């Protein structure tokens, strides 16, 4: 198996203790919450792995650790065998790994800086990673990115508020693609969108995966969405991985009660006659 | 045919704006029968919440009902003043909102709030009100021992149950539920919807359920109205609309909703191109025509009205 | 939609300008502020005489009432003259220049300190935040004018006597600037704490941008609109603070009188019947401070979407 990313015994413990003085006065112990508790899984190159869970299951916390936005309190994230959170890596090495990891966020409103033009938003990663030479090449690449996600080159001059939710999510995707990553974490990328627009964005993500060979970690609460998006699914509950299986197998014959309950509760338009 | 509890005719809601006015709801007519659950489905900006707000007289200024009539049985309610309306709101029509915290006072126990609501609307003694409140809590599956708990002591799903108990406490004839489960996890959503359905059936109360989720519509409602850009696109029995949708928008909406039971990684979801127009840039004719694969010249020029009280689309005109 | 528009056309079509047009009070305030600022900038061209040129002064003109010909020289002055025969209108215009210069520079200084510290406190959090905000807390328990007097006193004590008058204006600016940074820091800290959780900041962190770049390039532009409002309101405060300090005799030196200095001078003559020497500088100060304040209030209401 050719795994791009391997997550090993990942742990994230949050300190929820009261302030020191309050603890001393009321003699309360420190309080911790294991938001992510010993989670391990791997994602094959070019495939999509979906983490499904309800609110508070720790899925977004794992997403943030997988791209290096948050340092785990235990366990490792291996990118092509290299530990992402290894403190001994040189700055250049870290930069090289970072460039391969990207993320598409949930909110189409908060994920784009409202004061920046779309062109500058897309150009930023190009400059940071020194991927283009000169303003002309930069502009050409920005236009290429916009067209890749179904927008037009002239949109580079506009501000985020001039776009609809679905279009903003396309811009977010274009920004994620700018650094030519191998791996993109999609954190509930369509849960704030209307259904008809959700379909557009999901189809775009799938097409980009086919064209560019991207590996996805797809975070969602919606089992219906993962059915068409993911090759493999992991079900999370209270920070623990309850079950992990190839998509169809998991949905057709779930092993745990929790997964069964999730599948049963998903509202559906056409319920199979029972 | 059973009697109707609510009748809305040619409702038009506008928001004055510096460049003229924005029409948020245009020429919407429907009725709600006694004991029926009517769904309103549509995407953001379709006007579904606005319709609910118009019925209960809670449109945010500067918006106002410019045209149309709203009848609660044989009483016309769209022209009532605030005082007359408070007698209806909460008593005969009550609301359940998306965020349960907006309907609950964080500083008072849920028991107090229930008793207050009951006594405001029903002529009962303190003891009787308390008994009713306890019974109400039990009905929504909350231990009456938690009568003196505060809203923050409950989880989101439990809070929404309290809100439902509150909404039902004055024995209303109509409940308007605006995205009541959108903020909840799926597992809790199913329970809350089931509860709402069961209690309304028992009391023969009618419900207007506003949601963006076709699945919720399918599982909960008797009839459904599909809204697009402030107009009714299609209305009819849920079974029929979902299985034989007529309006191209309804068809697209259903086809683009992913299903837990169908499809795999190679499935391409059906997509409707474009997005819902903004109210300040509504297309001419049928508002859906720029996104419609069946659009004809007529759709660009002329606005279709509801045909055979079912669908507003030129495809079905003239037989 | 309708092609490319110039920035000016876009401005004329904006909600901002639309709100402005509909508020007569704001328009009047704006006109007053702009007129006063233009007068201050163009003082050399606008003022009838140069009050600092001893050659142009004629002691015979002293105490001429407004609009009345002087008994000795027959000259008429629009707003009268002071004890030295200085044309009051010219003195006010030049005084306005000093007041506005001190006020604006002090606000810029306060803004720079406040915004920087606020950004740092809000973005870093933890002990950095605690230290900065406790200093702010301590500072606001003193009236800002007291702080200004303290700073002023210390600075004058440290400076050699021959530099005191020369640097008086600079000391004044630093004193007022240091006493008004707290509201900037508090507001910016609050907004920064909200903004830094937003996903566009996460996206910037993801590509490895450093904290300072994220603060300056991403967060700063998004916290500026409340800063603009505070700056306007603080400008009114700073102008009044400068006037108060000068009135107390610890501000602008008599060689470069500000509005406050003029008011102090005028005060001496109030009870001997020469009311105009006090009244006109005071009215000018009032008009300036009030208009700036009204503009600030309007800006706050317009830029705050919650009030709409």
Coordinates of C-alpha atoms in Angstrom, one line a residue, chain C residues 145-294:
Chain C
X145 CA -4.8 65.2 31.7
X146 CA -3.0 64.4 34.9
X147 CA -0.8 61.9 33.0
X148 CA -0.1 64.6 30.5
X149 CA 0.9 67.1 33.2
X150 CA 3.1 64.5 34.8
X151 CA 4.9 63.6 31.5
X152 CA 5.1 67.2 30.7
X153 CA 6.6 68.1 34.1
X154 CA 9.2 65.2 34.0
X155 CA 10.2 66.1 30.4
X156 CA 10.7 69.7 31.2
X157 CA 12.7 68.8 34.3
X158 CA 15.0 66.6 32.2
X159 CA 15.5 69.1 29.4
X160 CA 18.1 71.8 29.6
X161 CA 16.5 75.2 30.1
X162 CA 17.5 76.7 26.7
X163 CA 15.7 73.8 24.9
X164 CA 12.5 74.0 26.9
X165 CA 10.6 76.5 24.8
X166 CA 11.9 75.0 21.6
X167 CA 10.8 71.5 22.5
X168 CA 7.6 72.6 24.3
X169 CA 5.4 71.5 21.4
X170 CA 7.1 68.2 21.0
X171 CA 6.8 67.5 24.7
X172 CA 3.1 68.5 24.5
X173 CA 2.6 66.0 21.7
X174 CA 4.3 63.2 23.5
X175 CA 2.4 63.9 26.7
X176 CA -1.0 63.9 25.1
X177 CA -0.1 60.9 22.8
X178 CA 1.0 58.8 25.7
X179 CA -2.1 59.6 27.7
X180 CA -4.6 58.6 25.0
X181 CA -3.3 55.2 23.7
X182 CA -5.5 53.0 25.9
X183 CA -8.8 53.1 24.0
X184 CA -7.0 52.2 20.8
X185 CA -5.2 49.3 22.5
X186 CA -8.4 47.9 24.1
X187 CA -10.5 48.0 20.9
X188 CA -7.8 46.6 18.7
X189 CA -7.0 43.8 21.2
X190 CA -10.7 42.8 21.2
X191 CA -11.1 42.8 17.5
X192 CA -7.8 41.0 17.0
X193 CA -8.9 38.3 19.3
X194 CA -11.9 37.8 17.1
X195 CA -10.1 38.0 13.8
X196 CA -7.2 35.7 14.7
X197 CA -9.6 32.8 15.1
X198 CA -11.0 33.3 11.6
X199 CA -10.1 30.9 8.9
X200 CA -8.3 33.3 6.7
X201 CA -5.7 33.7 9.5
X202 CA -5.4 29.9 9.7
X203 CA -4.9 29.8 6.0
X204 CA -2.1 32.3 6.4
X205 CA -0.5 30.3 9.2
X206 CA -0.8 27.2 7.0
X207 CA 1.6 28.6 4.4
X208 CA 4.1 29.4 7.1
X209 CA 3.7 33.2 7.5
X210 CA 5.2 34.5 10.7
X211 CA 3.2 36.2 13.4
X212 CA 4.3 39.7 12.6
X213 CA 3.4 39.3 8.9
X214 CA 0.0 37.9 9.8
X215 CA -0.6 40.8 12.3
X216 CA 0.4 43.5 9.9
X217 CA -0.8 42.1 6.5
X218 CA -3.9 40.2 7.5
X219 CA -5.3 41.3 10.8
X220 CA -4.4 45.0 10.8
X221 CA -6.5 46.0 7.7
X222 CA -9.5 44.3 9.4
X223 CA -9.3 46.1 12.7
X224 CA -8.9 49.6 11.3
X225 CA -12.5 50.8 11.0
X226 CA -13.1 51.0 14.7
X227 CA -9.6 52.6 15.0
X228 CA -10.7 55.4 12.6
X229 CA -13.7 56.1 14.8
X230 CA -11.6 56.3 18.0
X231 CA -9.1 58.4 16.3
X232 CA -11.7 61.0 15.4
X233 CA -13.1 61.1 18.9
X234 CA -9.6 61.2 20.4
X235 CA -8.7 64.1 18.1
X236 CA -11.4 66.1 19.8
X237 CA -10.1 65.0 23.2
X238 CA -6.5 65.8 22.2
X239 CA -7.4 69.3 21.0
X240 CA -9.1 69.9 24.3
X241 CA -6.3 68.4 26.3
X242 CA -3.8 70.6 24.5
X243 CA -6.1 73.7 25.2
X244 CA -6.3 72.7 28.8
X245 CA -2.6 72.2 29.2
X246 CA -1.9 75.5 27.5
X247 CA -4.6 77.2 29.6
X248 CA -2.8 75.9 32.7
X249 CA 0.3 77.4 31.3
X250 CA 2.2 74.2 30.8
X251 CA 1.5 73.9 27.1
X252 CA 2.3 75.9 24.0
X253 CA 4.6 78.8 24.8
X254 CA 3.4 82.4 24.3
X255 CA 5.7 82.7 21.3
X256 CA 3.6 80.1 19.6
X257 CA 0.2 80.5 21.1
X258 CA -2.4 77.8 20.5
X259 CA -6.1 78.3 21.0
X260 CA -5.6 77.3 24.7
X261 CA -2.9 79.9 25.1
X262 CA -5.2 82.5 23.6
X263 CA -8.0 81.6 25.9
X264 CA -5.6 81.9 28.9
X265 CA -4.6 85.4 27.7
X266 CA -8.2 86.4 27.1
X267 CA -9.2 85.3 30.5
X268 CA -7.2 88.2 32.0
X269 CA -9.3 90.7 30.3
X270 CA -12.8 89.2 30.7
X271 CA -13.7 91.3 33.7
X272 CA -12.3 94.5 32.4
X273 CA -14.8 94.5 29.5
X274 CA -12.7 93.1 26.7
X275 CA -14.8 90.0 26.3
X276 CA -13.9 89.3 22.7
X277 CA -10.3 88.3 23.5
X278 CA -11.6 85.3 25.4
X279 CA -14.9 84.6 23.5
X280 CA -13.6 84.2 19.9
X281 CA -10.8 81.7 20.6
X282 CA -13.2 79.8 22.9
X283 CA -15.9 79.6 20.3
X284 CA -13.4 78.4 17.7
X285 CA -12.2 75.7 20.0
X286 CA -15.8 74.7 20.8
X287 CA -16.8 74.6 17.1
X288 CA -13.7 72.5 16.2
X289 CA -14.0 70.0 19.1
X290 CA -17.8 69.6 18.7
X291 CA -17.6 69.2 14.9
X292 CA -14.9 66.6 15.2
X293 CA -16.8 64.8 17.9
X294 CA -20.0 64.8 15.9

